[in-house]
Each structure stands twice: as C-alpha cells, then as structure tokens.
Amino acid sequence: MTVVSLPEIMDPAFHRRYGVPAFNAIDDLTTDALIQAAERSRSPLIIQISVKTVKYWGIPVVKDVFAHMAGRASVPVTLHLDHCPDPAFAKACIEAGWNSVLFDGSALSYDENFAITRDIVQFANQYGASVEGEVVAVGGVEDDVGSEEEGAAIPFEKDIEFIRETGIYCYAPAIGTAHGFYKATPVIRFDHMERLVAATAMPMVLHGGSGLTDDVFHRLIALGAAKVNISTDLKKTYADGFGNYLTAKPHEYNPIKLISAVRDDVIAMAQHYFRLFGSEGQA
C-alpha cells in the first residue's frame, strides 16, 4: 500500500467503527515521523496540511515531499488539505495531486457555501479527489482560519440537504468541539452526530480533537467519526521536543541528534492516537 484516496481509508473505518487520525504535518520531519509511526502501528494514515503551511513551503514542495515519503510507505496514506476558504487555492491543490480537500465555506451564507462546495466537488471528481464539507464553523482559530466562537446553528434539514446534494464525501459537523487548547470542558452534542449518521450514512469528521477525553473520542468514533483531526497536540509535541532537548543539552550542537529526538517524540504521539482510536493493526 502507498498513496490512496480518502474513501479507501475512511470507508473501512466508518463501517468497522474505528477512527483514523488526521495529523496536520508541518514539514518533512513531521511527515516522515507520522509515516514511520503508521508503519510501526500498521495503521492507515491521513496527513493533512493547513493552507498556511502550504503557502509557506509552496504547493510543489509540499506535494513532492509527501509523494516521495508516502510513495514508499507500507501502509495506506492519503494527502488532505485542511480548512481552505479559498476555492481557487483548493482547486490548485487538487490539480497538483492532493487526494482530498476541506472547502471551509462556514464564513459564507448557506447558499454561497452550498454552491461553491458543489462546484469544487464537480471539479474534484475530474481528478479522482474527494471533498470534505463544513457548514457551521467549529469554534477556535487554527492556522489563522476560523473564529473563537462556534458558528450559528442551522436547521437539521439544512445539514441533511448539504450532505445529500453537494456531493461531498464526508462532513464536519459542529458538535461543541473547538480548535486549539480547550479553555473549559466542552459540552459535546453526541445526539447531533448520531442523527446525522442515521439520516445519511455518511462518514463524519471530528474537528478539535486535541484535548478531548478518551471517553469522548470513543463515543464519537462509535457514532461514525471515521476521521479525527489532531493538529494542536502535534504542534505542541513538535515544539516541546525541540525545547526539551535543547534545555537538557544546551551545548551539544548536533542537529541530527536534535531532529532525531523530536522525530521520536512525534512518532510516540502518533502511535498513542493510533491505539486510542482503534486504527492500530488495520493496515
């Protein structure tokens, strides 16, 4: 197995009710660490990249690094574009070879979001790519995208209409989770995800995964959250890895040992989530 489509990873997870972590890679170090962790755990892997990160490195660089590293992986890996509010940028990534994108039209009116999402789905279909949809904004700012407040709720019927008629593959509902570090214990609307899955049989995406309890993860995965986004915890592990190593060995000046230690920290973090979400041994 090497690079596969998003449905090839999420369909089995949804039907067997395990979750696949979708980690926001930052660079070649984190990409390599995530793939190594997935291979050690025999888990499928979703590597997603924020728009901010893609713009920093450039579309060709990100795609080439991913293709080189994931192309030789022994487990299924897919490349996803996270929270993209720009239709043109989403299409550019699809053209470059991304396997899937999240078009985040949650800041738009429902009708505008619906129309643009459907257009991106039709565009993606030409490339064999998939689209994740979002209507109500998940709270919290992630890589300069989003708002501290969760978006205003919409009628349940509108959720269903969006899911059924835009052609999206998977859906990210607003259920009380948030991006970034939680400032208080979130109140999770389990019933909303349960109703959506019952009505549509569509795989769901859990945003704001970092910081949730094991019980919350298990309940939401059992309800149909087949893709579970982990960004903040990866960033913390990455940054703390450098800081901890340099604090312990301030005069070593050995970059290879430094990045090796950080890579090991990221591998351990990823393997924790593979075990927790039940994807370990599924590849």
Short mmCIF file of C-alpha atoms in Angstrom, two decimals:
data_model
loop_
_atom_site.label_atom_id
_atom_site.label_comp_id
_atom_site.label_asym_id
_atom_site.label_seq_id
_atom_site.Cartn_x
_atom_site.Cartn_y
_atom_site.Cartn_z
CA MET A 1 0.00 0.00 0.00
CA THR A 2 1.15 3.53 -0.71
CA VAL A 3 -0.84 6.66 -1.56
CA VAL A 4 -4.59 6.04 -1.67
CA SER A 5 -7.81 8.03 -1.82
CA LEU A 6 -9.56 9.33 1.28
CA PRO A 7 -12.51 6.91 0.88
CA GLU A 8 -10.11 3.96 0.77
CA ILE A 9 -9.06 4.92 4.29
CA MET A 10 -12.31 6.24 5.73
CA ASP A 11 -14.79 3.70 4.35
CA PRO A 12 -13.37 0.73 6.29
CA ALA A 13 -13.01 2.91 9.40
CA PHE A 14 -16.62 4.04 9.19
CA HIS A 15 -18.02 0.55 8.64
CA ARG A 16 -15.89 -1.06 11.36
CA ARG A 17 -16.21 1.94 13.69
CA TYR A 18 -12.61 2.84 14.30
CA GLY A 19 -11.11 6.28 13.81
CA VAL A 20 -8.15 7.31 11.67
CA PRO A 21 -6.09 10.24 12.95
CA ALA A 22 -5.64 13.11 10.52
CA PHE A 23 -2.47 14.86 11.63
CA ASN A 24 -1.51 18.35 10.46
CA ALA A 25 2.06 17.88 9.24
CA ILE A 26 4.31 20.92 9.33
CA ASP A 27 7.41 19.87 7.39
CA ASP A 28 9.44 16.90 6.18
CA LEU A 29 10.35 15.91 9.75
CA THR A 30 6.74 15.58 10.88
CA THR A 31 5.69 13.93 7.61
CA ASP A 32 8.43 11.32 7.97
CA ALA A 33 7.67 10.76 11.66
CA LEU A 34 3.95 10.26 11.01
CA ILE A 35 4.59 7.73 8.26
CA GLN A 36 7.11 5.85 10.41
CA ALA A 37 4.60 5.78 13.27
CA ALA A 38 1.86 4.46 10.98
CA GLU A 39 4.15 1.73 9.67
CA ARG A 40 5.13 0.67 13.19
CA SER A 41 1.49 0.61 14.27
CA ARG A 42 0.25 -0.88 10.97
CA SER A 43 -2.31 1.90 10.78
CA PRO A 44 -3.75 3.80 7.83
CA LEU A 45 -2.79 7.49 7.94
CA ILE A 46 -4.28 10.80 6.87
CA ILE A 47 -1.71 13.56 6.50
CA GLN A 48 -3.35 16.94 6.22
CA ILE A 49 -1.73 20.29 5.60
CA SER A 50 -3.09 23.70 6.54
CA VAL A 51 -3.37 26.41 3.90
CA LYS A 52 -0.88 28.48 5.90
CA THR A 53 1.66 25.66 5.79
CA VAL A 54 1.16 25.02 2.08
CA LYS A 55 1.65 28.70 1.31
CA TYR A 56 4.80 28.79 3.44
CA TRP A 57 6.51 25.92 1.59
CA GLY A 58 4.70 26.19 -1.74
CA ILE A 59 2.36 23.69 -3.37
CA PRO A 60 5.08 21.85 -5.39
CA VAL A 61 7.37 21.40 -2.38
CA VAL A 62 4.63 20.02 -0.13
CA LYS A 63 3.38 17.66 -2.81
CA ASP A 64 6.87 16.45 -3.72
CA VAL A 65 7.84 15.79 -0.08
CA PHE A 66 4.62 13.88 0.50
CA ALA A 67 4.87 11.90 -2.73
CA HIS A 68 8.48 10.91 -2.05
CA MET A 69 7.87 9.82 1.54
CA ALA A 70 4.37 8.34 1.27
CA GLY A 71 5.05 6.69 -2.08
CA ARG A 72 7.31 4.13 -0.42
CA ALA A 73 5.17 3.60 2.69
CA SER A 74 3.98 0.09 3.52
CA VAL A 75 0.62 1.34 4.84
CA PRO A 76 -2.13 3.37 3.11
CA VAL A 77 -1.52 7.12 3.31
CA THR A 78 -3.54 9.99 1.87
CA LEU A 79 -2.96 13.74 1.50
CA HIS A 80 -5.67 16.18 2.60
CA LEU A 81 -5.92 19.98 2.52
CA ASP A 82 -7.32 21.29 5.79
CA HIS A 83 -9.72 24.26 6.23
CA CYS A 84 -9.43 26.03 2.89
CA PRO A 85 -11.76 29.03 2.49
CA ASP A 86 -10.38 29.88 -0.98
CA PRO A 87 -11.96 27.90 -3.84
CA ALA A 88 -9.14 28.73 -6.26
CA PHE A 89 -6.49 27.50 -3.82
CA ALA A 90 -8.43 24.30 -3.14
CA LYS A 91 -8.62 23.64 -6.88
CA ALA A 92 -4.90 24.36 -7.31
CA CYS A 93 -4.08 21.73 -4.68
CA ILE A 94 -6.42 19.22 -6.32
CA GLU A 95 -4.72 19.86 -9.67
CA ALA A 96 -1.32 19.35 -8.02
CA GLY A 97 -2.36 15.92 -6.72
CA TRP A 98 -4.00 16.31 -3.32
CA ASN A 99 -6.29 13.37 -2.65
CA SER A 100 -8.91 15.46 -0.83
CA VAL A 101 -9.70 18.96 0.42
CA LEU A 102 -11.88 20.57 3.04
CA PHE A 103 -13.56 23.57 1.49
CA ASP A 104 -14.43 25.67 4.52
CA GLY A 105 -17.27 27.91 3.47
CA SER A 106 -18.57 28.33 7.01
CA ALA A 107 -17.99 32.10 6.88
CA LEU A 108 -20.29 32.38 3.86
CA SER A 109 -24.04 32.28 3.66
CA TYR A 110 -25.52 28.80 3.45
CA ASP A 111 -26.45 29.28 -0.20
CA GLU A 112 -22.98 30.55 -1.18
CA ASN A 113 -21.28 27.71 0.69
CA PHE A 114 -23.61 25.17 -0.91
CA ALA A 115 -22.96 26.44 -4.45
CA ILE A 116 -19.18 26.71 -4.12
CA THR A 117 -18.86 23.35 -2.38
CA ARG A 118 -20.85 21.66 -5.12
CA ASP A 119 -18.66 23.32 -7.76
CA ILE A 120 -15.48 22.11 -6.02
CA VAL A 121 -16.92 18.59 -5.77
CA GLN A 122 -17.56 18.57 -9.51
CA PHE A 123 -14.03 19.84 -10.13
CA ALA A 124 -12.52 17.27 -7.75
CA ASN A 125 -14.39 14.45 -9.44
CA GLN A 126 -12.33 15.08 -12.59
CA TYR A 127 -9.17 14.27 -10.63
CA GLY A 128 -10.49 11.41 -8.51
CA ALA A 129 -10.29 13.60 -5.41
CA SER A 130 -12.77 13.88 -2.54
CA VAL A 131 -14.25 16.85 -0.70
CA GLU A 132 -14.98 17.30 3.00
CA GLY A 133 -17.75 19.78 3.74
CA GLU A 134 -18.46 22.15 6.61
CA VAL A 135 -21.44 24.45 7.14
CA VAL A 136 -21.34 25.66 10.75
CA ALA A 137 -17.88 26.81 11.83
CA VAL A 138 -16.18 24.77 14.53
CA GLY A 139 -15.04 27.12 17.29
CA GLY A 140 -11.40 28.19 17.65
CA VAL A 141 -8.75 29.56 15.30
CA GLU A 142 -6.48 27.06 13.54
CA ASP A 143 -3.54 28.40 11.49
CA ASP A 144 -5.24 31.79 11.08
CA VAL A 145 -8.53 30.27 9.88
CA GLY A 146 -11.73 30.40 11.92
CA SER A 147 -13.24 32.27 14.85
CA GLU A 148 -13.14 31.82 18.60
CA GLU A 149 -16.90 31.25 18.60
CA GLU A 150 -18.77 28.34 17.07
CA GLY A 151 -20.99 29.37 14.19
CA ALA A 152 -24.74 29.81 14.49
CA ALA A 153 -26.70 26.58 14.32
CA ILE A 154 -28.76 25.77 11.25
CA PRO A 155 -31.90 23.63 10.97
CA PHE A 156 -31.17 19.91 10.89
CA GLU A 157 -32.84 19.71 7.50
CA LYS A 158 -30.24 22.09 6.07
CA ASP A 159 -27.42 19.84 7.30
CA ILE A 160 -29.07 16.93 5.53
CA GLU A 161 -29.65 18.92 2.34
CA PHE A 162 -25.99 19.99 2.26
CA ILE A 163 -24.75 16.45 2.80
CA ARG A 164 -27.02 14.86 0.21
CA GLU A 165 -27.00 17.45 -2.55
CA THR A 166 -23.50 18.95 -2.72
CA GLY A 167 -21.84 15.61 -3.44
CA ILE A 168 -19.33 15.79 -0.59
CA TYR A 169 -17.73 12.57 0.60
CA CYS A 170 -17.56 13.37 4.34
CA TYR A 171 -18.91 16.03 6.68
CA ALA A 172 -17.54 18.02 9.62
CA PRO A 173 -20.44 18.87 11.94
CA ALA A 174 -20.25 21.47 14.69
CA ILE A 175 -20.91 19.47 17.87
CA GLY A 176 -19.25 21.56 20.58
CA THR A 177 -15.59 20.76 19.95
CA ALA A 178 -13.07 23.51 19.23
CA HIS A 179 -9.68 24.06 17.62
CA GLY A 180 -6.68 24.88 19.79
CA PHE A 181 -6.37 24.35 23.54
CA TYR A 182 -9.63 23.94 25.44
CA LYS A 183 -10.23 26.67 28.00
CA ALA A 184 -13.09 24.73 29.61
CA THR A 185 -14.62 21.27 29.35
CA PRO A 186 -16.57 21.19 26.08
CA VAL A 187 -20.22 20.19 26.01
CA ILE A 188 -20.42 17.65 23.20
CA ARG A 189 -23.64 17.21 21.25
CA PHE A 190 -23.38 13.47 20.65
CA ASP A 191 -27.01 13.35 19.58
CA HIS A 192 -26.36 15.65 16.64
CA MET A 193 -23.70 13.39 15.14
CA GLU A 194 -25.84 10.35 15.83
CA ARG A 195 -28.81 11.88 13.98
CA LEU A 196 -26.66 12.92 11.01
CA VAL A 197 -25.18 9.45 10.58
CA ALA A 198 -28.58 7.80 10.99
CA ALA A 199 -30.09 10.05 8.33
CA THR A 200 -27.26 9.99 5.78
CA ALA A 201 -24.89 7.05 6.48
CA MET A 202 -22.05 9.47 5.68
CA PRO A 203 -18.64 9.24 7.39
CA MET A 204 -18.18 12.11 9.84
CA VAL A 205 -15.09 14.16 10.67
CA LEU A 206 -14.23 15.21 14.20
CA HIS A 207 -12.50 18.58 14.40
CA GLY A 208 -10.85 19.90 17.54
CA GLY A 209 -9.60 16.51 18.68
CA SER A 210 -6.60 17.63 20.73
CA GLY A 211 -7.56 17.72 24.40
CA LEU A 212 -10.71 15.58 24.35
CA THR A 213 -11.03 12.72 26.81
CA ASP A 214 -10.63 9.10 25.78
CA ASP A 215 -14.32 8.51 26.51
CA VAL A 216 -15.42 11.35 24.21
CA PHE A 217 -13.19 10.03 21.42
CA HIS A 218 -14.54 6.51 21.80
CA ARG A 219 -18.18 7.62 21.84
CA LEU A 220 -17.85 9.84 18.76
CA ILE A 221 -15.88 7.23 16.81
CA ALA A 222 -18.54 4.64 17.67
CA LEU A 223 -21.16 7.04 16.29
CA GLY A 224 -19.35 7.40 12.96
CA ALA A 225 -16.42 9.83 13.28
CA ALA A 226 -14.03 7.99 10.95
CA LYS A 227 -11.56 10.88 10.58
CA VAL A 228 -10.28 12.54 13.75
CA ASN A 229 -8.24 15.72 13.35
CA ILE A 230 -5.16 16.19 15.53
CA SER A 231 -3.29 19.45 15.00
CA THR A 232 -2.66 21.24 18.29
CA ASP A 233 -1.18 18.21 20.02
CA LEU A 234 1.22 17.61 17.14
CA LYS A 235 2.37 21.23 17.23
CA LYS A 236 2.87 21.06 20.99
CA THR A 237 4.80 17.79 20.74
CA TYR A 238 6.97 19.21 17.95
CA ALA A 239 7.78 22.49 19.71
CA ASP A 240 8.25 20.90 23.13
CA GLY A 241 10.55 18.31 21.58
CA PHE A 242 13.00 20.97 20.46
CA GLY A 243 12.70 22.88 23.71
CA ASN A 244 13.16 19.88 25.98
CA TYR A 245 16.16 18.58 24.08
CA LEU A 246 17.93 21.95 23.99
CA THR A 247 17.24 22.52 27.68
CA ALA A 248 18.74 19.14 28.55
CA LYS A 249 21.71 19.51 26.18
CA PRO A 250 22.23 23.23 25.59
CA HIS A 251 25.79 22.90 24.24
CA GLU A 252 25.60 19.74 22.15
CA TYR A 253 25.11 21.45 18.75
CA ASN A 254 24.30 18.21 16.95
CA PRO A 255 21.36 18.87 14.60
CA ILE A 256 20.88 15.23 13.60
CA LYS A 257 20.54 14.12 17.22
CA LEU A 258 18.18 17.03 17.85
CA ILE A 259 15.80 16.31 14.98
CA SER A 260 16.01 12.57 15.67
CA ALA A 261 14.82 13.20 19.23
CA VAL A 262 11.96 15.39 18.02
CA ARG A 263 11.01 12.79 15.40
CA ASP A 264 10.88 10.12 18.13
CA ASP A 265 8.56 12.34 20.19
CA VAL A 266 6.21 12.81 17.21
CA ILE A 267 6.26 9.06 16.49
CA ALA A 268 5.29 8.27 20.09
CA MET A 269 2.48 10.85 19.99
CA ALA A 270 1.08 9.45 16.74
CA GLN A 271 1.24 5.84 17.94
CA HIS A 272 -0.72 6.85 21.04
CA TYR A 273 -3.59 8.06 18.85
CA PHE A 274 -3.49 5.01 16.57
CA ARG A 275 -4.00 2.82 19.64
CA LEU A 276 -6.62 5.11 21.16
CA PHE A 277 -8.74 5.39 18.01
CA GLY A 278 -8.55 1.70 17.11
CA SER A 279 -6.71 2.11 13.79
CA GLU A 280 -3.65 0.21 15.02
CA GLY A 281 -3.38 -3.07 13.13
CA GLN A 282 -5.94 -2.07 10.49
CA ALA A 283 -3.38 -1.74 7.67
#
